[in-house]
Coordinates of C-alpha atoms in Angstrom, one line a residue:
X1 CA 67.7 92.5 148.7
X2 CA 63.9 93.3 147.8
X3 CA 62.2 96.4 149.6
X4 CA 59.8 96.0 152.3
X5 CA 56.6 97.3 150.9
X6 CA 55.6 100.8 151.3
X7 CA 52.3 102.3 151.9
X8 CA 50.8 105.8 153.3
X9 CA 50.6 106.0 157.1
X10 CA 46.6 107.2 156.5
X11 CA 46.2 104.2 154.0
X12 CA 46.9 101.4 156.9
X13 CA 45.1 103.0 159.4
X14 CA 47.7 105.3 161.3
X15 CA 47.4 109.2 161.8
X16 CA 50.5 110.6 160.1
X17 CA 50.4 113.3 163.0
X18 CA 50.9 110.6 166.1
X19 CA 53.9 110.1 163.2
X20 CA 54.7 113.7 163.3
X21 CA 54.3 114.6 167.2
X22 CA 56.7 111.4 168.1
X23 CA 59.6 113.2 165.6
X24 CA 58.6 116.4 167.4
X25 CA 59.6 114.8 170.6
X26 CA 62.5 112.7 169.8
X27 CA 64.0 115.6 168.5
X28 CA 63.2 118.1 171.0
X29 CA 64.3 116.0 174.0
X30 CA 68.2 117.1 174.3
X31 CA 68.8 113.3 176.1
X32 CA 68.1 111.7 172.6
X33 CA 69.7 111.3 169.7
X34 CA 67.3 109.1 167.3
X35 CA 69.4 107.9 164.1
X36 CA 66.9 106.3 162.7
X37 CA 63.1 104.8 162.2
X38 CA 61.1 102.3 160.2
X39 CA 57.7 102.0 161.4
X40 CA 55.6 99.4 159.7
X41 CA 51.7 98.4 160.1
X42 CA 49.8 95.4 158.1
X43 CA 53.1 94.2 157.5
X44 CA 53.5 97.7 155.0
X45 CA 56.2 100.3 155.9
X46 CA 54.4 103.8 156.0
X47 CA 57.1 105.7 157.8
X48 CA 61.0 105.4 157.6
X49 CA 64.1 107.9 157.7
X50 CA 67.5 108.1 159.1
X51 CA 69.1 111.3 160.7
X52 CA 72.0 112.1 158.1
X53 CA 74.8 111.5 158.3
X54 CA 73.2 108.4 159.6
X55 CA 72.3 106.1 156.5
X56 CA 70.0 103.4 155.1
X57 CA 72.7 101.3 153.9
X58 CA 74.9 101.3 156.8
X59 CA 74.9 98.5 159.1
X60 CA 74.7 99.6 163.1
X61 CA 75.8 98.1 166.3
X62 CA 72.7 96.8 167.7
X63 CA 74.4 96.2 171.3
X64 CA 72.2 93.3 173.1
X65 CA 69.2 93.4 170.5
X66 CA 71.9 90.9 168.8
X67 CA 70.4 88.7 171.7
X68 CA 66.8 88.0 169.6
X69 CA 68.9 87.0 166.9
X70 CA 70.9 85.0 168.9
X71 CA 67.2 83.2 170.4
X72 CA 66.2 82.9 166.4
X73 CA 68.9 81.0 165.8
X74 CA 68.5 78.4 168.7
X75 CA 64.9 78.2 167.5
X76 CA 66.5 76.9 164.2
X77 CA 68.5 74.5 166.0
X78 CA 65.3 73.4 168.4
X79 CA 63.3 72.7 165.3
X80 CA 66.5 70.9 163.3
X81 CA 66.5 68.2 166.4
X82 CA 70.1 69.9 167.3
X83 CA 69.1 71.3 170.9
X84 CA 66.8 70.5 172.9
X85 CA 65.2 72.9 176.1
X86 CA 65.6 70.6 179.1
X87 CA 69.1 69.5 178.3
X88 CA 71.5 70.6 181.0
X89 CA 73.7 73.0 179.3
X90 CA 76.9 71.0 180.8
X91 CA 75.8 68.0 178.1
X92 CA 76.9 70.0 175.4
X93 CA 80.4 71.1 177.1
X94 CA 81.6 67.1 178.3
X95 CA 85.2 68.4 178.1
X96 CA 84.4 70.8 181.3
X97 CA 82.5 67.6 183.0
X98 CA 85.1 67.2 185.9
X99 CA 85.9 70.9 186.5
X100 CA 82.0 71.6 186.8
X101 CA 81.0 70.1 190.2
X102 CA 78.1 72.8 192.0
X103 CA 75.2 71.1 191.6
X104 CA 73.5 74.3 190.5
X105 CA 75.8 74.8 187.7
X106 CA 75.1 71.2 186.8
X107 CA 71.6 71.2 186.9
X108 CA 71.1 74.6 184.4
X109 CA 69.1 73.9 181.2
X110 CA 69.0 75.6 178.0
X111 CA 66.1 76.9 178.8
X112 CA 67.3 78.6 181.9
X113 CA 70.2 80.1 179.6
X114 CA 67.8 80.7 177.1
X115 CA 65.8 83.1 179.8
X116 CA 68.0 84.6 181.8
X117 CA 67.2 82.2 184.7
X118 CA 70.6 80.9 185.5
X119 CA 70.1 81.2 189.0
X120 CA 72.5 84.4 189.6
X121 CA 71.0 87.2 190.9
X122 CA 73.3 89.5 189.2
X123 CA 75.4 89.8 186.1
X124 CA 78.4 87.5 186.2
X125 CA 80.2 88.7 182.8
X126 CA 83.4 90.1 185.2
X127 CA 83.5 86.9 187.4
X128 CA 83.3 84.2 184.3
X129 CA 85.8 86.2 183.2
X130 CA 88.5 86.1 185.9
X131 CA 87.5 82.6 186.1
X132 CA 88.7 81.4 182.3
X133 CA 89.3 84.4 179.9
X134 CA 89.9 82.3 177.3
X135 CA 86.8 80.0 177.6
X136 CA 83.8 82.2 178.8
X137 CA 81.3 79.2 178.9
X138 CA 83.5 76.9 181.5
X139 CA 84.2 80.8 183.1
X140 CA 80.5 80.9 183.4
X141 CA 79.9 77.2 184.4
X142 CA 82.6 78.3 187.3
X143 CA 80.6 80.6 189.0
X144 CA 77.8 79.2 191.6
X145 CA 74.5 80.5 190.8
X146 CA 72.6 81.8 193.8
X147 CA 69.6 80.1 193.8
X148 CA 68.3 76.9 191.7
X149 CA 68.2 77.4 187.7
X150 CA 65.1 78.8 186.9
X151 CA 63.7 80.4 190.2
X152 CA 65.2 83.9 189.5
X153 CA 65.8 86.8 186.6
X154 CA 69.4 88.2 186.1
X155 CA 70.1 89.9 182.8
X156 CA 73.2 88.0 182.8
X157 CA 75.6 88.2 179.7
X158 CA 77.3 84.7 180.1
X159 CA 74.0 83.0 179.7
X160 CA 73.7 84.4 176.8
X161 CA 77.1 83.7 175.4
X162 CA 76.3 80.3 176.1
X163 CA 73.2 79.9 174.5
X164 CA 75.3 80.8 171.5
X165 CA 78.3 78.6 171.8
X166 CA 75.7 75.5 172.0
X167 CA 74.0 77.0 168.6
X168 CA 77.8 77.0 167.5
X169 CA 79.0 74.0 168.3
X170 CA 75.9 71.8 167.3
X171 CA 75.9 73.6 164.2
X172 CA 79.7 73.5 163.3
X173 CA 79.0 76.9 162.1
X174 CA 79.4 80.6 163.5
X175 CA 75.9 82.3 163.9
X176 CA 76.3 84.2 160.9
X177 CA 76.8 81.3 158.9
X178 CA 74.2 79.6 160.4
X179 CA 71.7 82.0 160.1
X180 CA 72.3 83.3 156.1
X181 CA 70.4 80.4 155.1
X182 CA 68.0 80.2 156.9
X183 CA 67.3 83.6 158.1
X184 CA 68.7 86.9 156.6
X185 CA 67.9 85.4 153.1
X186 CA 64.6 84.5 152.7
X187 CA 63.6 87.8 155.3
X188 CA 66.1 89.4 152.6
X189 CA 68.7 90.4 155.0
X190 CA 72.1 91.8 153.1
X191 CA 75.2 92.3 155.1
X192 CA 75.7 91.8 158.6
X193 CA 78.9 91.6 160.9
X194 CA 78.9 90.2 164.0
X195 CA 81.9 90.8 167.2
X196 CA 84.1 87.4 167.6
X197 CA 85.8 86.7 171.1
X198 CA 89.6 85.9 170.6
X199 CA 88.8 82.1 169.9
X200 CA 86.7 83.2 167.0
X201 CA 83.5 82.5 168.4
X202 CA 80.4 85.2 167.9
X203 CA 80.0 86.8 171.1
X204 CA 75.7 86.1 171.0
X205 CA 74.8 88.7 173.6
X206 CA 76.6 91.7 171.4
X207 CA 78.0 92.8 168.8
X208 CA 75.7 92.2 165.9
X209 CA 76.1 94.9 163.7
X210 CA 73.0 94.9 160.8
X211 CA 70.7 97.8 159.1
X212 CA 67.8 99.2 160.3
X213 CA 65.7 97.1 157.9
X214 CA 67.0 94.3 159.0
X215 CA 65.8 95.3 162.3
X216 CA 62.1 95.7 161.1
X217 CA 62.4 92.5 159.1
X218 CA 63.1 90.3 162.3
X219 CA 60.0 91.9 163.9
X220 CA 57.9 91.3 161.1
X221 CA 58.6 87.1 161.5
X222 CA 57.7 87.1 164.8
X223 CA 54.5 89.3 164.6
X224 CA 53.5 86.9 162.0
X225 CA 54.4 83.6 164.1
X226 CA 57.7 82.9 162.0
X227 CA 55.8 83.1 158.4
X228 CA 57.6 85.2 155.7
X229 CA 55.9 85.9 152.7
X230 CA 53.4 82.4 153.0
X231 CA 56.6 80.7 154.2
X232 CA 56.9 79.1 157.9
X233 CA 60.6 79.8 158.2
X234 CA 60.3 79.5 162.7
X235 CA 57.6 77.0 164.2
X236 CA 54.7 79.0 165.6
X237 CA 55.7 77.4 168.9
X238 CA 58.9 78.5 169.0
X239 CA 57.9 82.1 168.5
X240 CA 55.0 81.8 171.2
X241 CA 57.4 80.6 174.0
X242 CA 59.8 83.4 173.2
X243 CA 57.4 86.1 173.2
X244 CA 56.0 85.1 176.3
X245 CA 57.3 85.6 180.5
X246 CA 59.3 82.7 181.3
X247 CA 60.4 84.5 184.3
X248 CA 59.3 87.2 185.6
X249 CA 61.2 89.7 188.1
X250 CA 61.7 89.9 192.0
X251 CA 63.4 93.0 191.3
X252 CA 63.0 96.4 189.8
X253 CA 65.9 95.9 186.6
X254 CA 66.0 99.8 186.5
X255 CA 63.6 102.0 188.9
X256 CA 61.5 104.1 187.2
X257 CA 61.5 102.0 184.1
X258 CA 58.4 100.0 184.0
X259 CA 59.1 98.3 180.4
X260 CA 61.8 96.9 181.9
X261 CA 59.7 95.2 184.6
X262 CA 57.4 93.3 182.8
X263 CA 58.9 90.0 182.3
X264 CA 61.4 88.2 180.1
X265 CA 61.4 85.0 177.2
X266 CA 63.4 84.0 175.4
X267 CA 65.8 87.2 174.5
X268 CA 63.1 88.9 174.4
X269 CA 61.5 91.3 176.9
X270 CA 58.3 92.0 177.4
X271 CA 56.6 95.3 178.0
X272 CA 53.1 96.8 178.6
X273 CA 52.1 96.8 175.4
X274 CA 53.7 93.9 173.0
X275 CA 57.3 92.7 173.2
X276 CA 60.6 94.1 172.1
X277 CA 64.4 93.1 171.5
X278 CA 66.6 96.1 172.5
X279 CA 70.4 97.3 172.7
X280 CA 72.4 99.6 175.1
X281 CA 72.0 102.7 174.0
X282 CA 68.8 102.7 173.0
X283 CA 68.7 99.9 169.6
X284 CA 64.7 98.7 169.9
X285 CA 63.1 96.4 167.4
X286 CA 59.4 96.9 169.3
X287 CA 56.8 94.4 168.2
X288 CA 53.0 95.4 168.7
X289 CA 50.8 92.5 168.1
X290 CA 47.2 94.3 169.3
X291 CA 48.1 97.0 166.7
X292 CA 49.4 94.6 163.7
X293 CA 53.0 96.9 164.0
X294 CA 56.3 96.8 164.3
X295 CA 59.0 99.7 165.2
X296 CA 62.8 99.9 164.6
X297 CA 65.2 102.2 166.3
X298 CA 68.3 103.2 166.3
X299 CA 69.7 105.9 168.4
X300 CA 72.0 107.5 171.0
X301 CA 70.2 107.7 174.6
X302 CA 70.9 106.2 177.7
X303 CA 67.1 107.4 179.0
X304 CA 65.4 104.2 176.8
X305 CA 62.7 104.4 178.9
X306 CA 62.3 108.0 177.6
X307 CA 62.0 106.5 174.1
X308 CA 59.0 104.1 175.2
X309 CA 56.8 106.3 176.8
X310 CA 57.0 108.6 173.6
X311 CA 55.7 105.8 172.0
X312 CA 53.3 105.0 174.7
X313 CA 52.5 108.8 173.9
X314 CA 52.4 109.4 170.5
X315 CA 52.1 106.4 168.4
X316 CA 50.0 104.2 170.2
X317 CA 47.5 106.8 169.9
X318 CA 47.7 107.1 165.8
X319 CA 46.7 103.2 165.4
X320 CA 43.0 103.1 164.4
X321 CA 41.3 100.5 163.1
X322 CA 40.7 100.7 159.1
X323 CA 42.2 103.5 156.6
X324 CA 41.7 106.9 157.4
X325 CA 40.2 109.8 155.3
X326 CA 42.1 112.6 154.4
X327 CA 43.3 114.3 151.2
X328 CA 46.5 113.0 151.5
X329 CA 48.1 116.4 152.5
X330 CA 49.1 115.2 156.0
X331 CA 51.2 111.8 154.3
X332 CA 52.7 114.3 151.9
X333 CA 54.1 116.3 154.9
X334 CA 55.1 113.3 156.6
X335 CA 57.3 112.3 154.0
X336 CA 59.0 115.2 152.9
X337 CA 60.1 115.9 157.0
X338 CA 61.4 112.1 156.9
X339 CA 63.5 112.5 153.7
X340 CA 65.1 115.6 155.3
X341 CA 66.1 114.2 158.9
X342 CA 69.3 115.4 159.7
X343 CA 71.4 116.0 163.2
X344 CA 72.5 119.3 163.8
X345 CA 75.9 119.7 162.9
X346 CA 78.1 121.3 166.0
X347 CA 79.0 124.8 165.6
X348 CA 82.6 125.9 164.2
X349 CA 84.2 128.6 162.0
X350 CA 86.8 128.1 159.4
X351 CA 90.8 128.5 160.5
X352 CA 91.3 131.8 161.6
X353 CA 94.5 133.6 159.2
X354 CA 98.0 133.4 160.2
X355 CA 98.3 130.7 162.7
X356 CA 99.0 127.3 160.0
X357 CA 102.8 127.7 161.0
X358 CA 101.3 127.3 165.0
X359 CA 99.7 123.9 164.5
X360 CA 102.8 122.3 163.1
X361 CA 103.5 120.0 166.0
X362 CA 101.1 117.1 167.7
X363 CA 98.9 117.5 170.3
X364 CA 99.3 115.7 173.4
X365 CA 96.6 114.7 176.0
X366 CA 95.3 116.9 178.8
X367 CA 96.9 115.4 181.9
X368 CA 98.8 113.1 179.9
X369 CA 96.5 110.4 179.0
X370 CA 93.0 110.3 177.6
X371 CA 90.9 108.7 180.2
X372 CA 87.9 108.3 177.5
X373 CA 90.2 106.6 175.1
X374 CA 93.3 105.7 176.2
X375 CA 94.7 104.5 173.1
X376 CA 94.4 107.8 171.5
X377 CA 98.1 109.5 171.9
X378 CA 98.2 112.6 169.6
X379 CA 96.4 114.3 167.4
X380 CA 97.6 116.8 164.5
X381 CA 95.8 119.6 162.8
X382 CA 96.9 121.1 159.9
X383 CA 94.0 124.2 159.5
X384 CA 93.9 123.5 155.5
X385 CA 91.4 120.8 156.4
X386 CA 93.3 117.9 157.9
X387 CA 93.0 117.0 161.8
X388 CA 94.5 113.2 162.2
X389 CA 93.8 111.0 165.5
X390 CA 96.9 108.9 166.0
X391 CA 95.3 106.0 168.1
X392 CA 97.4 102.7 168.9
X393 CA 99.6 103.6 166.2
X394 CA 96.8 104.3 163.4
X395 CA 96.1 107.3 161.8
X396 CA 92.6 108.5 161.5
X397 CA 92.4 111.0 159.0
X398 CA 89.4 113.8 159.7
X399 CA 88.4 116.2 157.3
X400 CA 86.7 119.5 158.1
X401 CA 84.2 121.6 156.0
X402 CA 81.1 119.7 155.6
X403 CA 79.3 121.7 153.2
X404 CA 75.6 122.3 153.1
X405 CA 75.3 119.3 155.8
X406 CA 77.9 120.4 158.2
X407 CA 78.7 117.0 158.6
X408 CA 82.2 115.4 156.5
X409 CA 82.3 111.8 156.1
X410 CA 84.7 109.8 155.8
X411 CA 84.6 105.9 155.1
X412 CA 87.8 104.5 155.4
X413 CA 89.7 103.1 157.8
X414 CA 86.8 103.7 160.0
X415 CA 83.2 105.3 158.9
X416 CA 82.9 108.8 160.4
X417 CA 81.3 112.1 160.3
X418 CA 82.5 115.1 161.5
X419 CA 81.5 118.8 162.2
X420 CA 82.3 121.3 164.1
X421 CA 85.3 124.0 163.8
X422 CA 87.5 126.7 165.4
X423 CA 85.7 128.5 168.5
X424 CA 88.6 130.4 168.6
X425 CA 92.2 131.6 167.3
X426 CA 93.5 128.7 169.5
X427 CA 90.6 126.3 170.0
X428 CA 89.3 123.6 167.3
X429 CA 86.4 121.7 168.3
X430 CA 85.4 118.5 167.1
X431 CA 82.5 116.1 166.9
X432 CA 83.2 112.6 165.0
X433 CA 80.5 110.0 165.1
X434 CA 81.3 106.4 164.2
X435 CA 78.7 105.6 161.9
X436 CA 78.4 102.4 162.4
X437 CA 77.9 102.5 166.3
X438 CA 75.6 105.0 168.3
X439 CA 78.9 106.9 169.6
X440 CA 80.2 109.8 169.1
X441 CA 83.5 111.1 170.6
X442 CA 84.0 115.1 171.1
X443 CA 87.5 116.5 170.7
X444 CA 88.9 119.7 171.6
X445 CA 92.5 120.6 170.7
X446 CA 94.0 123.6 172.4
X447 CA 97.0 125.5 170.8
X448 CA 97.9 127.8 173.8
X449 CA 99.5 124.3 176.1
X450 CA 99.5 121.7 173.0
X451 CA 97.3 119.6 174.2
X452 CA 93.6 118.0 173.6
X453 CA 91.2 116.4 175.7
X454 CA 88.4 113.7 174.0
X455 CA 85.4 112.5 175.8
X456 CA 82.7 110.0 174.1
X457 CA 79.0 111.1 174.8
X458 CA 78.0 107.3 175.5
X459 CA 80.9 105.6 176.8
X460 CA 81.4 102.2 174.2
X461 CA 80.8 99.4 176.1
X462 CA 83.1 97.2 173.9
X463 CA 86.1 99.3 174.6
X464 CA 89.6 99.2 172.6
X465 CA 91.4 100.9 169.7
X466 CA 89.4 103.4 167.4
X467 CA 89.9 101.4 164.3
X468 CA 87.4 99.0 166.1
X469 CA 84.4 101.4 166.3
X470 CA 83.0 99.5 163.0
X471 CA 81.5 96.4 162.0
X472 CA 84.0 93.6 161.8
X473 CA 85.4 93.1 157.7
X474 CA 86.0 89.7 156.2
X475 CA 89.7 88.9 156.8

């Protein structure tokens, strides 16, 4: 995978301190918890860094930003002659023609699935799933929209999900598959992993996992129309019908969060200033045409909004219109506080003397069963080093003592980081991130009554056994 090229913020035109004050007040604001950056201007990067333990090289769950990718590839598959707009989505499913009889459900385009303009007026993920668990698209098909296709906005998951099992079936090939060729190499894309349903098909509305770069990269195509590197890889039409409102919203989608009210394409939503792809949790690939930039985020929030108006704020502001004079001091600074971006570690001491022979048996949940995560059942600590989750039968293997960092991590079965330490003779306390999701899960083991309690910060919307809480591996 080639680099992205580099440049000073000053050299393209942007004040390393808008740079600076936006760090300032990510990391200030106790209601985020950035992971990671890459801003980029004239198509240079001039600011990146990740929040250690977070890491370049690790690929993150990007939640429902996977939902741009999923739109790039049915632009593929719109330019290939495989799809076409104003077919109804039923043509591509003739096996469910006699089970799908509203006339709503039969008159829904691609399009309409394409832009969240089913006709629902609210999510129907739950429904289409009571309806056929096994087959989400006929679950979906099942449920009368509301209104006619294309007369009303619902952030709706099943559309999605259908957009990508047409991509999928016309194609013969998953998304990832699809895709490699045609998108994440020439952009210079490396690894990515991507959530199957139990029939093996990728979900489309989640579950991409992919790097930060690879976040930046995607925003790069569409600021320049779908050209990469002198190469039209997306037609320029394609991109201007997804970056645009094809519906807008009766509705506020979250009061109070005006970015969220401007409007939506084709899985992509449109704010007041530019456009942006973004994930639960507060995953943004923001794409500023009027100032030649693109941003990617990763992080742990659930006040996104928060993260736009520092933006809005901060960054906006540092845009100018030709290089900027300076001595090269302030880019100097710049990049020495992005190299050392770290999380605070959480507070613990070492194991207090004389109590190993205490620890000796498991833990057992706090009312006996971890509401956060039922699957986890025990936990043993053994104060040399050594606490072990036992969740659905696996054993998660923690070790403490992070060094300089505070932060241990461990890579396999599951990538994690942990920190903290005793409070207490008879309290350890625990915070693991999975490092290849926003979530973190705090634990706290109590030797007086045996038992722990565990609670995630972000709840993962995903759900199941620990030894899930990573990007999917090749079988």
């Amino acid at each position: 995978m080639s680099s992205l090229p580099t440049s000073t913020p000053a050299a393209q035109g942007v004040d390393p301190s808008g740079i600076t004050a936006f760090l300032d007040a990510l990391e200030s604001d106790p209601q985020l918890e950035p992971h990671s950056l890459m801003l980029l201007r004239h198509g240079q990067v001039v600011a990146s860094g990740w929040w250690a333990p977070y890491a370049s090289r690790r690929p993150q769950l990007l939640y429902s930003l996977s939902k741009s990718f999923t739109a790039t590839a049915a632009g593929f598959a719109v330019a290939e002659g495989l799809i076409r707009l104003d077919d109804p989505v039923i043509s591509y499913f003739p096996e469910f023609e006699a089970d799908i009889t509203d006339p709503r459900s039969r008159a829904m385009l691609v399009r309409h699935v394409a832009s969240m303009a089913s006709g629902h007026v609210e999510e129907t993920l739950d429904r289409a799933r009571a309806q056929d668990r096994d087959e989400l698209v006929r679950g979906f098909l099942l449920v009368p929209p509301d209104r006619d296709p294309g007369t009303v906005f619902a952030y709706n998951q099943p559309a999605t999900y259908t957009l990508a099992a047409i991509v999928q079936r016309v194609t013969g090939q998953k998304l990832t598959e699809y895709l490699r060729p045609r998108l994440f190499d020439p952009l210079g894309i490396g690894e990515v992993a991507w959530t199957a349903d139990r029939g093996g098909r990728e979900l489309g509305f989640s579950g991409l996992h992919a790097t930060t770069d690879a976040i930046a990269r995607l925003g790069e195509l569409y600021l320049r129309g779908g050209v990469w590197q002198g190469e039209r890889l997306l037609p320029e039409s394609w991109v201007a019908e997804a970056t645009r409102v094809q519906i807008a919203h009766e509705t506020p989608m979250v009061d109070g969060w005006p970015d969220w009210q401007q409007g939506y394409g084709f899985q992509f939503w449109m704010g007041r200033h530019g456009y942006r792809g973004d994930g639960a949790y507060g995953q943004f690939c923001v794409v500023l045409p009027e100032q030649d930039a693109v941003l990617a985020i990763t992080s742990q929030t659930q006040e996104m909004q928060r993260v736009l108006d520092l933006v809005r704020e901060h960054l906006l502001p540092a845009f100018g219109a030709g290089p900027l004079p300076g001595d090269g001091a302030a880019d100097a600074a710049l990049a020495d506080r992005l190299a050392r971006l770290a999380l605070p570690p959480a507070e613990g001491k070492p194991a207090p003397a004389g109590h190993a022979e205490d620890w000796n048996t498991a833990l057992t949940p706090s009312g006996g069963t971890c509401a956060d995560q039922p699957t986890l059942t025990a936990i043993e600590v053994d104060p040399a080093g050594l606490v072990t989750l036992v969740d659905d039968g696996d054993r998660l293997e923690l070790r403490l003592g992070g060094g300089e960092s505070g932060w241990t991590v461990v890579d396999e079965p599951v990538p994690v980081a942990v920190s903290g330490g005793w409070t207490d003779a008879e309290t350890l306390a625990l915070h693991v991130a999975f490092l290849e999701t926003p979530h973190h899960l705090l634990v706290t083991c109590s030797l007086g009554d045996r038992t722990f309690t565990a609670r995630w910060r972000t709840q993962p919307l995903h759900g199941g056994p620990l030894r899930r809480m990573r990007a999917p591996r090749p079988a």
